[in-house]
């Protein structure tokens, strides 16, 4: 499943970030990296997603959200910011 | 006091290691607020060598240090020229301590930058946003953080000044971090992984409580970023911004203008005995110049307050998200929408509003597009000409000007992105949304004052000097015009001579007549006086458009070889596309420096000429064929 397809308010873990993406390193630096626990908090216009990364919120466009592969989180891991 | 220091050469931004400190932090962590609180008014702005990236340098009296506020960045592996400046400035002075500003609501992200910064240089940490973290149930234990990091850590709220007294000692005690992995020679992604394992370790040992799953900001975003509601709310915000620039600002500007006229009259009366050139120079030159600057101040203050409210409340980042798709067409950040909307009211605050864009190149690119937004001052020129030449279709002609204005902005953006701005990459949307919060009025007042003051002194001096020069050109008779007592008629002045001189350049556009070129010269100073200048050049009152219209038709009939309507349209197009006014140019000078401003004026004049010629050549042929 990709971040773009995630239901709202559900904890998921990032499995992979498309390495071809030019902003791959920056996504990782902002907190969207393999292993982090994230949650889609809002679907905006034109497929935009707002994602909770720890206590902070990051907005992504539809294409970027489609580059992040995630899986259901078995147990909420809130501590990672 | 803010003082100009553009294009400072050399690498001397950070002075001797022991006497300066660099402020480093992610975007929006409160770095600038902290910088302002530490240095007060003892600041200056300079460009990083060879760039248009601005650095704020100030004196921190309590610590006896010079502080440099570096652009916000997520990483020392740069993606933009602004971020390159951060890396280069730090690299140039490896021993200079850095005060790293850490956001309590985004610890991992902040610690990552801290690790990169503090691996080899002394660092101290100032933690901001503790109040926001606390309100989200995510409090940070600063004592534990200090113990884990082994460097000084101080909690601050720069808006209220809390914690600032402890910072001088913290900076004095700054030292490099220990235990940060050595990433030299590694690929960036691998290096990031290593650093993040250190970050994860710190965060795990800190063991902060899990944040509340749904915050107050999330609930507000449910409405403001809603696919259906977000757009209308955004449009309403843009409409309000436009109204502020026009309807709200106009009476205040009128009031200041009235005051200036009253002062000018009083000064004229007071100087009754003085020679007429002294009165002219002081009143019509210098005083009118100062008056022009003063009338812009309330408008700028209003827009600065509005922008600060948008930024502080957290809505600006949402506006960037909402406008992203639209602005992406031109390759601009969503936030570029604000200056462009404001530009349709007035270009001067619009250029000022480019400050909301995240990088220097984006600010410059948007600053180059703003002058093509058709500001309210251009409307009277369209109304006069459309009324005189297309009485049946005046509305359509004026509407066409606004359409063309949008075409110029979009087309200009596309062309500039492929030429001078090839380095401005089309970045995917990836924006950290700050929490919504109540704006802090004292902080806003402080920053608005600093910005208005900077416009008044830096752009203001350019305006006053130029307007005084214009007065001199109008007051001095052209050689051979005969030296009667008193000021010469416009046509006989040096100004008239210049207008005559440039008129032939407009022959291919059908309006090679000195009345029109003189109006364009005056319009360069301020569009709102262009109509008055036309009327004055025919010696008719500008409140009798019918009489003026006849003169204009007669003139253009002669200059265009019988294609007066095409020439009038070409003139309107030229007015739309060339340099909007002296105040805009002065503001661009202040923000982007002399070289870019001159380049912009050259581009505006060339584009205006080319489009006007195209309109006349096509229009006259179509008209001839009809
Ligand atoms: N709640 C809260 N808000 C803060 C604090 N510090 C700063 N702010 C606000 O955070 C916003 C961003 O602050 P700035 O000082 O502009 O941030 P910056 O780090 O300079 O941002 P860049 O210019 O992008 O680098 C402003 O609205 C500040 O008023 C804090 O400790 N708590």
XYZ file of C-alpha atoms and ligand atoms in Angstrom:
739
model
C 0.000 0.000 0.000
C 1.177 3.526 -0.681
C 0.742 6.551 1.525
C -1.640 7.936 -1.105
C -4.021 5.002 -0.499
C -3.897 5.056 3.291
C -7.113 5.514 5.228
C -7.262 8.544 7.518
C -6.043 8.450 11.106
C -4.450 5.031 10.913
C -0.894 4.392 12.059
C 1.327 2.938 9.346
C 5.052 2.248 9.069
C 7.118 3.433 6.119
C 8.534 0.390 4.294
C 10.259 2.089 1.383
C 10.674 5.422 -0.348
C 11.065 5.357 -4.130
C 14.824 5.867 -4.485
C 14.480 7.449 -7.951
C 12.698 10.413 -6.500
C 14.828 13.565 -6.511
C 13.569 14.613 -3.101
C 14.224 11.199 -1.562
C 16.959 12.438 0.776
C 14.909 15.452 1.792
C 11.870 13.276 2.563
C 14.094 11.187 4.754
C 15.506 14.313 6.437
C 12.007 15.638 7.093
C 11.126 12.369 8.844
C 9.549 10.250 6.111
C 12.088 7.468 6.249
C 12.032 3.724 6.350
C 10.800 2.529 9.705
C 9.105 5.711 10.817
C 5.563 5.535 12.067
C 3.275 7.985 10.275
C -0.428 8.694 9.955
C -2.450 10.447 7.239
C -4.448 13.143 9.021
C -6.057 14.893 6.069
C -6.776 14.486 2.366
C -6.569 17.853 0.680
C -7.412 19.105 -2.804
C -5.771 17.455 -5.833
C -4.757 14.384 -3.874
C -2.636 16.285 -1.359
C -2.000 14.402 1.885
C -1.180 15.753 5.322
C 0.866 13.262 7.277
C 1.579 13.207 11.005
C 5.251 12.478 11.611
C 5.528 12.410 15.375
C 4.099 15.679 16.634
C 4.650 17.535 13.365
C 2.618 17.631 10.173
C 3.944 17.393 6.624
C 1.939 18.111 3.457
C 2.764 16.100 0.313
C 1.379 16.193 -3.195
C -0.318 13.146 -4.675
C 2.731 11.993 -6.683
C 5.050 12.220 -3.703
C 2.560 10.369 -1.494
C 2.419 7.635 -4.130
C 6.199 7.138 -3.831
C 6.067 6.081 -0.201
C 5.237 2.423 0.494
C 3.727 1.725 3.899
C 2.267 -1.154 5.895
C -0.247 -1.326 8.707
C 1.335 -0.731 12.018
C 0.745 -3.642 14.352
C 1.290 -1.577 17.498
C 1.260 2.225 17.640
C 4.833 3.477 17.930
C 4.259 7.090 18.837
C 7.644 7.835 20.254
C 9.463 8.321 16.951
C 9.224 11.955 15.939
C 19.131 50.182 12.977
C 18.742 48.352 9.708
C 21.324 49.462 7.208
C 22.009 48.500 3.635
C 25.005 46.377 2.929
C 24.157 44.649 -0.319
C 26.593 42.582 -2.297
C 29.127 42.541 0.483
C 32.086 40.837 -1.063
C 34.583 38.464 0.447
C 33.969 35.867 3.064
C 33.909 38.078 6.131
C 30.367 37.395 7.269
C 31.436 35.559 10.370
C 34.300 37.358 12.040
C 36.910 35.995 14.412
C 35.829 32.687 15.929
C 35.468 33.861 19.499
C 33.438 36.969 18.706
C 30.612 35.615 16.615
C 27.952 32.935 16.647
C 25.814 31.498 13.839
C 22.111 30.802 14.297
C 21.271 27.515 12.624
C 17.888 25.792 12.466
C 15.133 24.199 10.395
C 12.741 26.587 8.623
C 10.097 28.095 10.917
C 11.669 27.041 14.199
C 11.656 30.627 15.475
C 15.215 31.508 14.494
C 14.417 34.963 13.162
C 12.227 35.705 16.162
C 15.132 34.701 18.390
C 17.575 36.766 16.316
C 15.341 39.842 16.622
C 14.933 39.319 20.355
C 18.707 38.990 20.863
C 19.846 41.865 18.680
C 16.913 44.298 18.868
C 17.441 47.059 16.344
C 21.187 46.485 16.048
C 20.951 44.637 12.735
C 22.048 44.927 9.169
C 21.212 42.951 6.055
C 23.812 41.735 3.626
C 23.864 39.428 0.669
C 25.924 36.293 0.948
C 28.847 36.821 -1.463
C 27.805 36.293 -5.074
C 24.156 35.479 -4.281
C 20.845 37.218 -3.628
C 20.497 35.239 -0.395
C 20.093 37.700 2.453
C 21.862 37.234 5.744
C 20.913 39.192 8.820
C 23.832 40.179 10.989
C 23.387 41.798 14.386
C 25.075 42.613 17.648
C 24.061 40.578 20.682
C 25.013 42.983 23.438
C 24.361 40.682 26.405
C 26.815 38.159 25.050
C 29.197 40.638 23.407
C 28.885 38.682 20.169
C 28.071 39.235 16.544
C 25.154 37.003 15.463
C 24.457 35.803 11.937
C 20.951 34.533 11.210
C 21.419 31.886 8.509
C 18.550 30.769 6.244
C 16.431 27.935 7.633
C 17.476 24.498 6.395
C 16.715 20.845 7.104
C 20.201 19.704 6.268
C 23.768 20.722 5.500
C 23.484 18.679 2.285
C 22.011 21.581 0.324
C 19.175 21.503 -2.217
C 18.880 25.255 -2.798
C 21.302 28.213 -3.025
C 19.964 29.363 0.358
C 20.972 26.066 1.897
C 24.339 26.239 0.132
C 24.904 29.554 1.871
C 24.333 27.892 5.242
C 26.849 25.163 4.491
C 29.421 27.528 2.944
C 29.178 30.094 5.731
C 29.705 27.403 8.355
C 32.482 25.698 6.368
C 34.352 28.984 6.009
C 34.656 29.252 9.826
C 34.956 25.819 11.364
C 35.753 27.153 14.836
C 32.838 29.573 15.127
C 30.210 28.273 17.542
C 26.678 27.661 16.318
C 23.557 28.202 18.359
C 21.290 25.499 16.942
C 17.601 26.242 17.328
C 15.713 23.009 17.976
C 11.940 22.672 17.546
C 10.441 20.733 20.456
C 7.593 19.499 18.235
C 9.984 18.059 15.646
C 12.905 16.765 17.675
C 14.228 14.193 15.191
C 14.348 16.679 12.361
C 16.090 19.272 14.512
C 18.525 16.798 16.043
C 19.537 15.640 12.560
C 20.647 19.173 11.669
C 22.232 19.522 15.102
C 24.269 16.364 14.477
C 25.487 17.653 11.109
C 26.351 21.050 12.597
C 27.870 19.885 15.867
C 29.920 16.944 14.619
C 32.998 19.135 14.307
C 32.170 22.579 15.693
C 31.144 23.861 19.107
C 27.371 23.996 19.458
C 24.822 25.104 22.014
C 21.106 24.362 21.733
C 18.089 26.640 22.143
C 14.823 24.675 22.233
C 11.733 26.555 20.969
C 8.055 25.612 20.601
C 8.021 24.040 24.043
C 4.549 25.508 24.591
C 3.215 23.843 21.430
C 4.822 20.508 22.373
C 3.345 20.751 25.862
C -0.128 21.537 24.535
C 0.110 18.402 22.376
C 1.025 16.304 25.382
C 4.556 15.904 24.065
C 6.676 17.751 26.641
C 10.459 17.511 26.269
C 12.689 16.879 29.287
C 15.431 19.472 28.780
C 17.638 18.227 31.649
C 17.690 14.796 30.169
C 18.372 16.181 26.676
C 21.301 18.197 28.095
C 22.710 15.114 29.788
C 22.388 12.988 26.633
C 23.852 15.557 24.253
C 26.593 16.801 26.567
C 26.287 20.380 25.257
C 24.447 23.381 26.767
C 20.668 23.213 26.203
C 18.337 26.128 27.019
C 14.553 26.235 26.645
C 13.375 29.548 25.157
C 10.270 31.286 23.894
C 11.766 34.042 21.741
C 8.381 35.737 21.294
C 8.133 36.552 24.985
C 11.874 36.688 25.687
C 11.737 33.688 28.031
C 15.020 31.889 28.623
C 17.134 34.367 26.659
C 19.139 35.396 29.743
C 20.668 31.906 29.905
C 21.829 31.893 26.300
C 25.117 33.881 26.656
C 26.468 31.300 29.116
C 25.242 28.494 26.898
C 27.118 29.886 23.892
C 30.250 30.408 25.991
C 30.011 26.769 27.036
C 29.425 25.503 23.486
C 31.358 22.382 22.516
C 31.248 19.770 19.757
C 28.887 16.822 20.135
C 30.417 13.509 21.000
C 29.286 10.189 19.617
C 27.981 11.533 16.308
C 28.931 9.010 13.597
C 31.663 10.001 11.168
C 30.011 10.217 7.759
C 32.936 11.531 5.743
C 33.176 9.876 2.350
C 29.720 8.279 2.540
C 26.906 8.645 -0.012
C 24.348 11.241 1.200
C 21.607 8.657 1.818
C 23.954 6.361 3.693
C 25.290 9.298 5.695
C 21.736 10.338 6.553
C 20.982 6.801 7.737
C 23.980 6.815 10.044
C 23.092 10.208 11.487
C 19.485 9.141 11.971
C 20.524 6.100 13.943
C 22.268 8.513 16.315
C 19.112 10.689 16.349
C 16.900 7.666 17.047
C 19.175 6.670 19.871
C 18.933 10.151 21.441
C 15.154 10.211 21.042
C 14.770 6.719 22.501
C 16.862 7.651 25.527
C 14.831 10.838 25.906
C 11.673 8.739 25.774
C 9.163 11.536 25.203
C 5.463 10.750 25.714
C 3.577 9.893 22.521
C 1.919 12.932 20.958
C -1.859 13.220 21.046
C -3.204 11.448 17.939
C -5.437 14.297 16.779
C -4.352 17.845 17.547
C -6.351 21.046 17.491
C -4.544 21.997 14.264
C -5.656 18.720 12.680
C -9.252 19.623 13.413
C -8.819 23.082 11.856
C -7.141 21.507 8.824
C -10.130 19.214 8.382
C -11.944 22.381 7.328
C -9.226 24.583 5.836
C -7.575 21.858 3.758
C -10.838 20.150 2.901
C -10.990 19.528 -0.885
C -14.307 21.397 -1.142
C -14.032 24.039 1.541
C -10.282 24.776 1.281
C -10.482 26.442 -2.138
C -13.274 28.916 -1.298
C -11.641 29.852 2.029
C -8.339 30.397 0.225
C -10.020 32.551 -2.423
C -11.717 34.560 0.333
C -8.321 35.122 1.987
C -6.815 36.271 -1.331
C -9.802 38.551 -1.933
C -9.341 40.061 1.531
C -5.658 40.651 0.777
C -6.572 42.382 -2.481
C -9.193 44.511 -0.753
C -6.622 45.527 1.850
C -4.280 46.665 -0.911
C -6.981 48.688 -2.655
C -10.191 49.616 -0.829
C -8.780 49.686 2.683
C -5.436 51.308 1.892
C -6.763 53.963 -0.513
C -8.393 56.302 2.053
C -5.362 56.093 4.347
C -3.047 56.846 1.438
C -5.363 59.692 0.429
C -5.155 61.099 3.933
C -1.361 61.070 3.908
C -1.396 62.571 0.431
C -3.673 65.393 1.659
C -1.291 66.030 4.534
C 1.687 66.180 2.191
C -0.135 68.663 -0.058
C -0.977 70.806 2.989
C 2.650 70.740 4.130
C 3.789 71.575 0.584
C 1.400 74.552 0.451
C 2.598 75.754 3.833
C 6.215 75.371 2.718
C 5.520 77.296 -0.488
C 3.937 80.109 1.537
C 6.856 80.049 3.955
C 9.342 80.286 1.086
C 7.462 83.136 -0.594
C 10.506 85.426 -0.628
C 12.940 82.802 -1.903
C 13.925 82.481 -5.582
C 11.445 80.303 -7.510
C 14.039 77.578 -8.213
C 14.680 77.184 -4.487
C 10.963 76.756 -3.807
C 10.639 74.421 -6.779
C 13.594 72.269 -5.788
C 12.622 72.015 -2.122
C 8.862 71.703 -2.518
C 8.197 70.174 -5.969
C 11.369 68.107 -5.921
C 12.414 66.954 -2.452
C 9.128 67.377 -0.580
C 7.052 65.664 -3.276
C 9.595 62.824 -3.204
C 9.340 62.470 0.553
C 5.543 62.673 0.222
C 5.549 59.822 -2.314
C 7.520 57.649 0.114
C 5.203 58.584 2.991
C 2.027 57.701 1.058
C 3.354 54.160 0.522
C 4.119 53.592 4.203
C 0.544 52.924 5.422
C -0.055 50.571 2.481
C 3.142 48.664 3.227
C 2.363 48.549 6.938
C -1.111 47.132 6.213
C 0.271 44.450 3.898
C 3.140 43.576 6.242
C 0.688 43.151 9.121
C -1.561 40.981 6.934
C 1.364 38.808 5.829
C 2.661 38.492 9.372
C -0.813 37.431 10.536
C -0.996 34.836 7.768
C 2.492 33.575 8.575
C 2.206 33.564 12.367
C -1.237 31.974 12.403
C 0.109 29.086 10.327
C -2.247 29.716 7.391
C 0.513 30.750 4.965
C 1.820 27.177 4.771
C -1.737 25.966 4.049
C -2.080 28.615 1.328
C 1.103 27.192 -0.211
C -0.521 23.741 -0.267
C -3.796 25.011 -1.722
C -2.196 27.089 -4.487
C 0.497 24.544 -5.280
C -1.150 22.915 -8.300
C -1.961 26.242 -9.939
C 1.419 27.912 -9.362
C 3.299 24.758 -10.346
C 2.271 25.488 -13.950
C 4.659 28.442 -13.865
C 7.140 26.475 -11.791
C 6.541 28.609 -8.735
C 5.887 27.788 -5.117
C 2.218 28.050 -4.050
C 3.151 30.993 -1.830
C 3.923 33.069 -4.973
C 0.175 33.469 -5.321
C 0.153 36.131 -2.576
C 2.499 38.656 -4.199
C 0.731 38.161 -7.525
C -2.703 38.821 -6.042
C -1.388 41.859 -4.143
C 0.235 43.056 -7.375
C -3.164 43.606 -8.985
C -3.726 46.174 -6.242
C -0.246 47.688 -6.079
C 3.137 46.366 -7.185
C 5.164 47.941 -4.362
C 3.788 45.844 -1.471
C 3.655 42.904 -3.896
C 7.430 43.014 -4.352
C 7.712 43.349 -0.571
C 5.467 40.269 -0.204
C 7.966 38.081 -2.093
C 9.567 37.723 1.345
C 7.051 34.945 2.070
C 8.734 32.670 -0.492
C 11.137 30.113 0.881
C 14.247 30.686 -1.259
C 16.089 33.694 -2.667
C 15.789 32.485 -6.279
C 12.026 31.992 -5.914
C 11.745 35.481 -4.413
C 13.707 36.964 -7.305
C 11.734 35.087 -9.967
C 8.416 36.152 -8.431
C 9.772 39.692 -8.052
C 10.384 39.730 -11.805
C 6.811 38.646 -12.565
C 5.037 41.019 -10.180
C 5.495 44.127 -12.403
C 3.349 42.467 -15.060
C 0.386 42.277 -12.723
C -1.809 45.196 -13.736
C -1.970 47.399 -10.652
C -4.853 49.772 -9.917
C -2.801 52.824 -10.957
C -2.718 51.603 -14.565
C -6.512 51.505 -14.795
C -7.054 55.290 -15.348
C -4.741 55.131 -18.380
C -6.761 52.233 -19.831
C -10.028 54.024 -19.053
C -8.892 57.230 -20.766
C -7.652 55.526 -23.923
C -10.374 52.893 -24.153
C -13.008 55.628 -23.690
C -11.434 57.803 -26.368
C -10.690 55.114 -28.960
C -13.127 52.246 -28.339
C -16.154 53.974 -26.804
C -18.405 51.035 -27.802
C -16.064 48.356 -26.470
C -14.236 50.119 -23.652
C -15.100 47.380 -21.132
C -13.813 44.641 -23.422
C -10.589 46.533 -24.119
C -9.933 47.028 -20.408
C -10.781 43.403 -19.629
C -8.352 42.415 -22.374
C -5.595 44.284 -20.529
C -6.148 42.127 -17.443
C -6.136 38.965 -19.531
C -2.890 40.088 -21.151
C -1.494 40.824 -17.711
C -2.098 37.197 -16.694
C -0.618 35.991 -19.982
C 2.524 38.054 -19.317
C 2.850 36.684 -15.782
C 2.386 33.058 -16.842
C 4.347 33.386 -20.115
C 7.074 35.413 -18.404
C 7.334 32.746 -15.714
C 7.636 29.958 -18.279
C 10.273 31.811 -20.312
C 12.293 32.882 -17.271
C 12.240 29.325 -15.923
C 13.799 28.171 -19.185
C 16.387 30.947 -19.373
C 17.667 32.922 -16.394
C 16.121 30.598 -13.811
C 16.939 27.134 -15.113
C 18.319 26.338 -11.676
C 14.923 26.816 -9.991
C 13.847 23.188 -9.907
C 10.270 21.992 -9.940
C 10.289 20.567 -6.446
C 7.635 18.133 -5.300
C 5.309 19.593 -2.678
C 6.865 18.727 0.659
C 5.942 21.302 3.284
C 6.062 21.096 7.035
C 2.828 22.615 8.356
C 3.329 24.596 11.556
C 0.649 24.342 14.225
C -2.072 26.985 14.018
C -1.568 29.527 16.729
C -2.675 32.933 17.874
C -0.376 35.564 16.311
C 1.926 37.299 18.743
C 1.153 40.996 18.347
C 4.323 42.399 19.898
C 6.477 40.333 17.575
C 4.394 41.432 14.573
C 4.638 45.087 15.563
C 8.411 44.744 15.880
C 8.898 43.100 12.495
C 6.441 45.419 10.690
C 8.226 48.438 12.118
C 11.635 47.121 11.041
C 10.397 46.417 7.511
C 8.564 49.713 7.013
C 11.578 51.551 8.382
C 13.850 49.715 5.981
C 11.609 50.650 3.016
C 11.460 54.287 4.130
C 15.228 54.639 4.396
C 16.489 52.369 1.641
C 13.847 52.496 -1.097
C 12.836 55.983 0.094
C 16.198 57.563 -0.605
C 16.190 56.213 -4.181
C 12.699 57.655 -4.737
C 13.530 61.089 -3.316
C 16.744 61.426 -5.320
C 15.072 60.350 -8.577
C 12.042 62.615 -8.134
C 14.337 65.538 -7.394
C 16.233 64.794 -10.617
C 12.942 64.675 -12.544
C 12.057 68.080 -11.143
C 15.427 69.433 -12.282
C 14.830 68.050 -15.796
C 11.424 69.744 -15.887
C 12.715 73.042 -14.512
C 15.724 73.439 -16.773
C 14.963 74.744 -20.265
C 16.312 72.683 -23.142
C 19.255 74.296 -25.001
C 17.897 76.739 -27.542
C 14.451 76.911 -25.944
C 14.956 80.465 -24.741
C 15.442 81.280 -21.074
C 12.259 83.042 -19.975
C 11.727 83.813 -16.341
C 10.054 80.982 -14.434
C 9.708 77.283 -15.298
C 9.601 76.453 -19.011
C 6.590 74.738 -20.630
C 6.958 70.947 -20.490
C 7.798 70.768 -24.182
C 10.610 73.301 -23.821
C 12.217 71.725 -20.770
C 15.040 69.210 -20.756
C 12.333 66.689 -19.845
C 10.435 67.605 -23.026
C 13.678 67.303 -24.980
C 14.191 63.769 -23.645
C 10.566 62.922 -24.542
C 11.163 64.249 -28.075
C 14.399 62.289 -28.211
C 12.864 58.916 -27.349
C 9.622 59.372 -29.329
C 10.991 57.940 -32.637
C 11.632 54.620 -30.870
C 7.858 54.180 -30.753
C 7.298 54.673 -34.491
C 6.842 50.902 -35.114
C 4.163 50.948 -32.399
C 2.373 53.915 -33.976
C 2.717 56.421 -31.121
C 5.954 58.249 -31.901
C 4.760 61.553 -30.519
C 6.317 63.498 -27.675
C 3.011 63.836 -25.772
C 2.861 60.076 -25.460
C 6.544 59.495 -24.762
C 6.414 62.235 -22.099
C 3.431 60.458 -20.502
C 5.453 57.233 -20.506
C 8.407 59.003 -18.877
C 6.094 60.372 -16.197
C 4.423 56.979 -15.911
C 7.829 55.506 -15.149
C 7.859 57.666 -12.045
C 4.238 56.874 -11.128
C 1.428 55.527 -13.301
C -1.221 57.482 -11.435
C 0.163 60.751 -12.792
C 0.459 59.589 -16.416
C -3.067 60.747 -17.303
C -2.393 64.110 -15.660
C 0.850 64.373 -17.617
C -0.963 63.778 -20.909
C -3.542 66.421 -20.040
C -0.809 68.827 -18.964
C 1.107 68.324 -22.188
C -1.968 69.382 -24.196
C -2.653 72.109 -21.646
C -6.182 70.758 -21.008
C -7.707 69.901 -17.648
C -7.557 66.152 -16.989
C -11.141 66.239 -15.745
C -12.365 66.912 -19.275
C -11.745 63.546 -20.915
C -13.762 64.469 -23.998
C -11.479 67.383 -24.858
C -8.384 65.341 -24.075
C -9.733 62.422 -26.124
C -9.996 64.627 -29.216
C -6.388 65.735 -28.835
C -5.261 62.139 -28.369
C -7.160 60.952 -31.447
C -5.734 63.740 -33.573
C -2.184 63.013 -32.403
C -2.363 59.252 -32.886
C -4.110 59.619 -36.256
C -1.102 61.573 -37.429
C 1.568 59.387 -35.802
C 0.051 56.063 -36.869
C -0.792 56.903 -40.444
C -4.538 56.603 -39.869
C -4.486 53.591 -37.497
C -5.156 55.520 -34.310
C -7.094 52.693 -32.613
C -4.261 50.192 -33.145
C -1.749 52.748 -31.844
C -3.920 53.444 -28.772
C -4.125 49.723 -28.046
C -0.355 49.421 -28.476
C 0.117 52.303 -26.031
C -2.178 50.647 -23.475
C -0.206 47.424 -23.827
C 3.059 49.289 -23.370
C 1.696 50.920 -20.206
C 0.730 47.486 -18.906
C 4.055 45.834 -19.615
C 6.802 48.379 -18.885
C 8.261 49.302 -15.502
C 5.286 49.995 -13.213
C 6.731 52.851 -11.208
C 9.785 54.235 -9.504
C 8.641 52.980 -6.093
C 8.429 49.394 -7.384
C 11.876 49.694 -8.953
C 13.233 51.163 -5.712
C 11.723 48.304 -3.706
C 13.262 45.813 -6.147
C 16.584 47.597 -5.764
C 16.295 47.263 -1.992
C 15.456 43.556 -2.170
C 17.416 42.291 -5.146
C 20.203 44.855 -5.608
C 21.049 47.285 -8.409
C 22.191 44.770 -11.010
C 19.012 42.710 -10.981
C 16.820 45.814 -10.880
C 18.500 47.246 -13.975
C 18.185 43.880 -15.680
C 14.485 43.794 -14.792
C 13.877 47.304 -16.133
C 15.641 46.359 -19.373
C 13.512 43.205 -19.713
C 10.288 45.102 -18.937
C 11.057 47.814 -21.501
C 12.003 45.288 -24.176
C 8.948 43.113 -23.607
C 6.659 46.171 -23.520
C 8.136 47.474 -26.777
C 7.946 44.122 -28.547
C 4.353 43.448 -27.503
C 3.262 47.011 -28.333
C 4.881 46.802 -31.778
C 3.249 43.418 -32.398
C -0.152 44.790 -31.368
C 0.187 47.825 -33.628
C 1.543 45.915 -36.604
C -1.185 43.282 -36.429
C -3.894 45.776 -35.411
C -3.125 48.277 -38.144
C -3.131 45.555 -40.804
C -6.405 44.093 -39.563
C -7.863 47.586 -39.340
C -6.586 48.388 -42.829
C -8.071 45.192 -44.230
C -11.471 45.782 -42.632
N 4.307 28.895 19.975
C 5.533 29.331 19.694
N 5.732 30.008 18.547
C 6.975 30.441 18.270
C 8.063 30.225 19.145
N 9.162 30.764 18.584
C 8.777 31.319 17.405
N 7.454 31.137 17.223
C 6.640 31.514 16.055
O 6.994 30.652 15.000
C 6.864 31.299 13.730
C 8.128 31.159 12.913
O 9.152 31.909 13.520
P 10.343 32.562 12.675
O 11.206 33.270 13.660
O 9.842 33.320 11.528
O 11.027 31.237 12.155
P 12.417 31.084 11.383
O 13.089 29.930 11.988
O 13.158 32.335 11.335
O 11.911 30.677 9.954
P 12.744 30.816 8.581
O 12.814 32.273 8.296
O 11.886 30.046 7.628
O 14.069 30.196 8.819
C 6.517 32.732 14.071
O 5.131 32.854 13.914
C 6.910 32.893 15.544
O 6.112 33.852 16.200
C 7.813 29.482 20.376
O 8.698 29.223 21.186
N 6.534 29.091 20.583
